[in-house]
Amino acid sequence: MRKTIIAGNWKMNLSSAAAIELATAIRNGIPGSISPQTEVLLCAPALFLESLAASVAGNSKISIASQNAAAWKEGAYTGEISAFQLASSGIKTTLLGHSERRSLFGETDEVLKTKVDLALEAGIRPVFCCGEPKEVREAGTHEDLVGSQIQNALFHLNAENFSKLVIAYEPVWAIGTGLTASAQQAQDMHAFIRNLIADKYGKELADGISILYGGSMKASNASELLSMPDVDGGLIGGASLVADEFLKIVECA
Ligand code: PEP
Protein backbone atom coordinates (compact mmCIF):
# COMPACT_ATOMS: atom_id res chain seq x y z
CA MET A 1 0.00 0.00 0.00
CA ARG A 2 1.43 3.37 -0.99
CA LYS A 3 2.19 6.07 1.54
CA THR A 4 0.32 9.31 2.05
CA ILE A 5 2.86 12.12 2.38
CA ILE A 6 2.08 15.59 3.67
CA ALA A 7 5.10 17.73 2.84
CA GLY A 8 5.64 21.36 3.75
CA ASN A 9 7.85 23.45 1.47
CA TRP A 10 9.13 26.36 3.52
CA LYS A 11 11.09 27.85 0.60
CA MET A 12 13.43 30.70 1.66
CA ASN A 13 11.39 31.67 4.72
CA LEU A 14 11.97 31.75 8.49
CA SER A 15 14.89 32.55 10.75
CA SER A 16 16.74 29.71 12.45
CA ALA A 17 14.83 30.20 15.71
CA ALA A 18 11.45 30.50 13.96
CA ALA A 19 12.15 27.36 11.93
CA ILE A 20 12.90 25.36 15.07
CA GLU A 21 9.80 26.72 16.78
CA LEU A 22 7.60 25.79 13.81
CA ALA A 23 9.11 22.30 13.38
CA THR A 24 8.72 21.63 17.10
CA ALA A 25 5.08 22.76 17.10
CA ILE A 26 4.33 20.53 14.09
CA ARG A 27 6.19 17.57 15.58
CA ASN A 28 4.27 17.87 18.84
CA GLY A 29 0.93 18.43 17.12
CA ILE A 30 0.90 15.37 14.86
CA PRO A 31 -2.08 13.37 16.07
CA GLY A 32 -1.22 10.07 17.73
CA SER A 33 -4.02 8.51 15.68
CA ILE A 34 -2.30 9.28 12.36
CA SER A 35 -2.32 6.30 10.00
CA PRO A 36 0.88 4.21 9.91
CA GLN A 37 0.87 4.84 6.14
CA THR A 38 1.13 8.62 6.59
CA GLU A 39 4.39 10.53 6.63
CA VAL A 40 5.03 14.21 7.36
CA LEU A 41 7.97 15.96 5.68
CA LEU A 42 9.30 19.46 6.21
CA CYS A 43 11.38 20.71 3.25
CA ALA A 44 13.48 23.36 4.92
CA PRO A 45 16.29 25.77 3.98
CA ALA A 46 19.57 23.85 3.74
CA LEU A 47 21.22 25.84 6.50
CA PHE A 48 18.74 24.56 9.08
CA LEU A 49 18.46 20.90 8.07
CA GLU A 50 20.62 19.36 10.78
CA SER A 51 19.26 21.43 13.67
CA LEU A 52 15.70 20.80 12.50
CA ALA A 53 16.34 17.07 12.24
CA ALA A 54 17.41 17.17 15.89
CA SER A 55 14.22 19.11 16.81
CA VAL A 56 11.89 16.50 15.31
CA ALA A 57 13.90 13.45 16.41
CA GLY A 58 11.98 10.91 18.44
CA ASN A 59 8.78 11.15 16.36
CA SER A 60 9.07 8.64 13.53
CA LYS A 61 6.12 10.19 11.63
CA ILE A 62 8.03 13.34 10.70
CA SER A 63 11.34 14.01 8.99
CA ILE A 64 13.26 16.90 7.51
CA ALA A 65 13.95 17.11 3.77
CA SER A 66 16.02 19.32 1.50
CA GLN A 67 14.52 21.60 -1.15
CA ASN A 68 17.27 20.93 -3.67
CA ALA A 69 20.51 19.08 -4.33
CA ALA A 70 23.36 19.90 -6.69
CA ALA A 71 23.79 18.47 -10.18
CA TRP A 72 27.37 17.47 -9.33
CA LYS A 73 28.82 14.99 -6.92
CA GLU A 74 31.55 17.18 -5.40
CA GLY A 75 34.12 19.81 -6.28
CA ALA A 76 34.46 23.47 -7.24
CA TYR A 77 30.78 24.47 -7.19
CA THR A 78 30.70 27.35 -4.72
CA GLY A 79 27.44 27.64 -2.83
CA GLU A 80 26.09 24.26 -3.91
CA ILE A 81 25.20 21.31 -1.66
CA SER A 82 25.46 17.78 -3.01
CA ALA A 83 23.18 14.83 -2.39
CA PHE A 84 26.13 13.08 -0.76
CA GLN A 85 26.55 15.95 1.69
CA LEU A 86 22.83 15.82 2.48
CA ALA A 87 23.09 12.09 3.10
CA SER A 88 26.13 12.62 5.32
CA SER A 89 24.00 14.98 7.45
CA GLY A 90 21.32 12.31 7.86
CA ILE A 91 18.88 13.78 5.31
CA LYS A 92 16.96 11.11 3.41
CA THR A 93 14.68 13.05 1.04
CA THR A 94 14.98 16.03 -1.29
CA LEU A 95 12.66 17.96 -3.56
CA LEU A 96 13.95 18.10 -7.12
CA GLY A 97 12.65 20.20 -9.99
CA HIS A 98 10.33 22.49 -8.06
CA SER A 99 8.83 24.96 -10.54
CA GLU A 100 10.74 27.82 -8.88
CA ARG A 101 13.98 25.92 -9.52
CA ARG A 102 12.94 25.35 -13.12
CA SER A 103 11.82 28.92 -13.84
CA LEU A 104 14.24 30.98 -11.70
CA PHE A 105 17.35 28.81 -11.84
CA GLY A 106 17.02 27.32 -15.31
CA GLU A 107 16.72 23.67 -14.30
CA THR A 108 15.96 21.62 -17.39
CA ASP A 109 14.80 18.02 -17.71
CA GLU A 110 18.40 17.14 -18.58
CA VAL A 111 19.78 18.75 -15.39
CA LEU A 112 17.05 17.08 -13.35
CA LYS A 113 17.91 13.70 -14.82
CA THR A 114 21.43 14.14 -13.44
CA LYS A 115 20.15 15.37 -10.08
CA VAL A 116 17.81 12.39 -9.76
CA ASP A 117 20.65 9.98 -10.55
CA LEU A 118 22.99 11.59 -8.01
CA ALA A 119 20.31 11.65 -5.30
CA LEU A 120 19.54 7.97 -5.79
CA GLU A 121 23.23 7.11 -5.84
CA ALA A 122 23.60 8.90 -2.50
CA GLY A 123 20.64 7.03 -1.03
CA ILE A 124 18.38 10.10 -1.04
CA ARG A 125 14.73 9.76 -2.08
CA PRO A 126 13.79 12.38 -4.69
CA VAL A 127 10.38 14.07 -4.58
CA PHE A 128 10.28 14.92 -8.28
CA CYS A 129 8.13 17.97 -9.06
CA CYS A 130 6.37 18.45 -12.37
CA GLY A 131 3.56 20.64 -13.63
CA GLU A 132 2.41 22.92 -16.37
CA PRO A 133 2.21 26.73 -16.61
CA LYS A 134 -1.12 28.48 -17.17
CA GLU A 135 -0.75 28.92 -20.93
CA VAL A 136 -0.11 25.21 -21.38
CA ARG A 137 -3.21 24.34 -19.32
CA GLU A 138 -5.22 26.81 -21.42
CA ALA A 139 -3.90 25.27 -24.63
CA GLY A 140 -4.99 21.85 -23.38
CA THR A 141 -1.51 20.32 -23.75
CA HIS A 142 -0.84 19.88 -20.00
CA GLU A 143 -0.67 16.09 -20.18
CA ASP A 144 1.86 16.24 -23.02
CA LEU A 145 4.11 18.59 -21.05
CA VAL A 146 3.91 16.77 -17.71
CA GLY A 147 4.37 13.44 -19.51
CA SER A 148 7.51 14.76 -21.19
CA GLN A 149 8.91 16.14 -17.91
CA ILE A 150 8.55 12.69 -16.37
CA GLN A 151 9.79 10.75 -19.38
CA ASN A 152 12.81 12.99 -19.99
CA ALA A 153 14.05 13.12 -16.39
CA LEU A 154 12.97 9.74 -15.01
CA PHE A 155 12.30 7.06 -17.61
CA HIS A 156 15.97 6.11 -17.96
CA LEU A 157 15.77 4.65 -14.42
CA ASN A 158 15.49 0.94 -13.87
CA ALA A 159 12.39 -0.29 -12.04
CA GLU A 160 14.17 -0.69 -8.72
CA ASN A 161 15.30 2.93 -8.69
CA PHE A 162 12.03 4.27 -10.09
CA SER A 163 10.13 2.63 -7.25
CA LYS A 164 12.08 4.79 -4.76
CA LEU A 165 10.67 8.04 -6.18
CA VAL A 166 7.85 10.24 -5.03
CA ILE A 167 6.18 12.45 -7.68
CA ALA A 168 4.65 15.84 -6.89
CA TYR A 169 2.27 17.26 -9.49
CA GLU A 170 2.18 21.02 -9.06
CA PRO A 171 0.35 23.07 -11.70
CA VAL A 172 2.46 26.23 -11.86
CA TRP A 173 -0.65 28.43 -12.11
CA ALA A 174 -1.75 27.17 -8.69
CA ILE A 175 1.55 27.64 -6.81
CA GLY A 176 1.40 30.58 -4.44
CA THR A 177 -1.53 32.09 -6.36
CA GLY A 178 -4.46 31.04 -4.18
CA LEU A 179 -5.85 29.21 -7.24
CA THR A 180 -6.18 25.48 -6.70
CA ALA A 181 -6.70 22.77 -9.26
CA SER A 182 -10.14 21.27 -8.73
CA ALA A 183 -10.11 17.87 -7.11
CA GLN A 184 -11.14 16.41 -10.49
CA GLN A 185 -8.34 18.22 -12.37
CA ALA A 186 -5.83 16.89 -9.82
CA GLN A 187 -7.26 13.38 -10.01
CA ASP A 188 -7.21 13.39 -13.84
CA MET A 189 -3.55 14.40 -13.96
CA HIS A 190 -2.53 11.98 -11.20
CA ALA A 191 -4.30 9.13 -12.99
CA PHE A 192 -2.57 10.15 -16.24
CA ILE A 193 0.83 10.08 -14.48
CA ARG A 194 0.13 6.72 -12.87
CA ASN A 195 -0.95 5.23 -16.21
CA LEU A 196 2.18 6.57 -17.86
CA ILE A 197 4.29 4.89 -15.17
CA ALA A 198 2.26 1.68 -15.48
CA ASP A 199 2.82 1.58 -19.25
CA LYS A 200 6.57 1.79 -18.72
CA TYR A 201 7.14 -0.12 -15.46
CA GLY A 202 3.97 -2.15 -14.92
CA LYS A 203 0.83 -1.64 -12.85
CA GLU A 204 2.19 -3.05 -9.62
CA LEU A 205 5.08 -0.60 -9.51
CA ALA A 206 2.85 2.33 -10.56
CA ASP A 207 0.34 1.50 -7.82
CA GLY A 208 3.10 1.80 -5.22
CA ILE A 209 4.24 5.32 -6.22
CA SER A 210 2.98 8.19 -4.07
CA ILE A 211 1.84 11.11 -6.24
CA LEU A 212 1.39 14.34 -4.27
CA TYR A 213 -0.61 17.38 -5.31
CA GLY A 214 0.80 20.89 -4.79
CA GLY A 215 -0.70 24.29 -5.50
CA SER A 216 -2.43 26.39 -2.84
CA MET A 217 -3.45 23.37 -0.78
CA LYS A 218 -4.79 24.51 2.57
CA ALA A 219 -6.94 23.24 5.43
CA SER A 220 -10.15 24.24 3.66
CA ASN A 221 -9.51 22.30 0.43
CA ALA A 222 -7.18 19.51 1.59
CA SER A 223 -9.79 16.96 2.48
CA GLU A 224 -11.49 17.12 -0.95
CA LEU A 225 -8.17 16.92 -2.82
CA LEU A 226 -6.85 14.12 -0.60
CA SER A 227 -10.04 12.10 -1.01
CA MET A 228 -9.23 11.54 -4.70
CA PRO A 229 -8.05 7.97 -5.33
CA ASP A 230 -4.79 8.93 -7.04
CA VAL A 231 -3.89 11.90 -4.80
CA ASP A 232 -1.51 10.47 -2.21
CA GLY A 233 -0.66 13.58 -0.27
CA GLY A 234 0.26 17.21 -0.70
CA LEU A 235 3.23 19.50 -1.21
CA ILE A 236 2.28 22.64 0.63
CA GLY A 237 3.98 26.03 0.50
CA GLY A 238 2.26 28.97 2.19
CA ALA A 239 0.01 26.91 4.44
CA SER A 240 2.98 24.97 5.80
CA LEU A 241 4.34 28.08 7.52
CA VAL A 242 1.57 28.12 10.13
CA ALA A 243 1.60 25.12 12.46
CA ASP A 244 -2.17 24.96 13.10
CA GLU A 245 -3.05 25.27 9.41
CA PHE A 246 -0.51 22.64 8.38
CA LEU A 247 -1.60 20.26 11.15
CA LYS A 248 -5.21 20.54 9.96
CA ILE A 249 -4.01 19.31 6.56
CA VAL A 250 -2.12 16.47 8.25
CA GLU A 251 -5.37 15.51 9.99
CA CYS A 252 -7.07 15.14 6.58
CA ALA A 253 -4.52 12.54 5.47
C1 PEP B 1 4.90 24.89 -3.37
O1 PEP B 1 5.73 25.72 -3.04
O2 PEP B 1 5.27 23.79 -3.76
C2 PEP B 1 3.48 25.23 -3.26
C3 PEP B 1 2.60 24.36 -3.65
O3 PEP B 1 3.18 26.46 -2.72
P1 PEP B 1 1.71 26.95 -2.28
O4 PEP B 1 1.11 25.87 -1.43
O5 PEP B 1 1.96 28.22 -1.51
O6 PEP B 1 0.92 27.16 -3.53
PDB file of C-alpha atoms in Angstrom, residues 6 8-10 13-14 18-19 21-27 29 40 42 217-219 236-251:
ATOM      1  CA  ILE A   6       2.083  15.590   3.672  1.00  0.00           C
ATOM      2  CA  GLY A   8       5.639  21.360   3.754  1.00  0.00           C
ATOM      3  CA  ASN A   9       7.851  23.453   1.475  1.00  0.00           C
ATOM      4  CA  TRP A  10       9.134  26.359   3.525  1.00  0.00           C
ATOM      5  CA  ASN A  13      11.387  31.665   4.716  1.00  0.00           C
ATOM      6  CA  LEU A  14      11.966  31.748   8.492  1.00  0.00           C
ATOM      7  CA  ALA A  18      11.449  30.504  13.957  1.00  0.00           C
ATOM      8  CA  ALA A  19      12.152  27.361  11.935  1.00  0.00           C
ATOM      9  CA  GLU A  21       9.804  26.722  16.778  1.00  0.00           C
ATOM     10  CA  LEU A  22       7.600  25.785  13.811  1.00  0.00           C
ATOM     11  CA  ALA A  23       9.115  22.302  13.382  1.00  0.00           C
ATOM     12  CA  THR A  24       8.718  21.625  17.100  1.00  0.00           C
ATOM     13  CA  ALA A  25       5.083  22.756  17.098  1.00  0.00           C
ATOM     14  CA  ILE A  26       4.326  20.532  14.091  1.00  0.00           C
ATOM     15  CA  ARG A  27       6.190  17.572  15.576  1.00  0.00           C
ATOM     16  CA  GLY A  29       0.933  18.431  17.115  1.00  0.00           C
ATOM     17  CA  VAL A  40       5.026  14.211   7.356  1.00  0.00           C
ATOM     18  CA  LEU A  42       9.297  19.459   6.213  1.00  0.00           C
ATOM     19  CA  MET A 217      -3.452  23.370  -0.782  1.00  0.00           C
ATOM     20  CA  LYS A 218      -4.792  24.510   2.570  1.00  0.00           C
ATOM     21  CA  ALA A 219      -6.935  23.242   5.430  1.00  0.00           C
ATOM     22  CA  ILE A 236       2.284  22.644   0.625  1.00  0.00           C
ATOM     23  CA  GLY A 237       3.983  26.027   0.495  1.00  0.00           C
ATOM     24  CA  GLY A 238       2.260  28.967   2.194  1.00  0.00           C
ATOM     25  CA  ALA A 239       0.011  26.907   4.443  1.00  0.00           C
ATOM     26  CA  SER A 240       2.982  24.966   5.805  1.00  0.00           C
ATOM     27  CA  LEU A 241       4.342  28.085   7.517  1.00  0.00           C
ATOM     28  CA  VAL A 242       1.569  28.124  10.126  1.00  0.00           C
ATOM     29  CA  ALA A 243       1.597  25.122  12.459  1.00  0.00           C
ATOM     30  CA  ASP A 244      -2.171  24.958  13.098  1.00  0.00           C
ATOM     31  CA  GLU A 245      -3.053  25.274   9.410  1.00  0.00           C
ATOM     32  CA  PHE A 246      -0.511  22.638   8.385  1.00  0.00           C
ATOM     33  CA  LEU A 247      -1.596  20.265  11.146  1.00  0.00           C
ATOM     34  CA  LYS A 248      -5.210  20.545   9.962  1.00  0.00           C
ATOM     35  CA  ILE A 249      -4.009  19.308   6.562  1.00  0.00           C
ATOM     36  CA  VAL A 250      -2.119  16.468   8.252  1.00  0.00           C
ATOM     37  CA  GLU A 251      -5.370  15.508   9.990  1.00  0.00           C
TER      38      GLU A 251
END
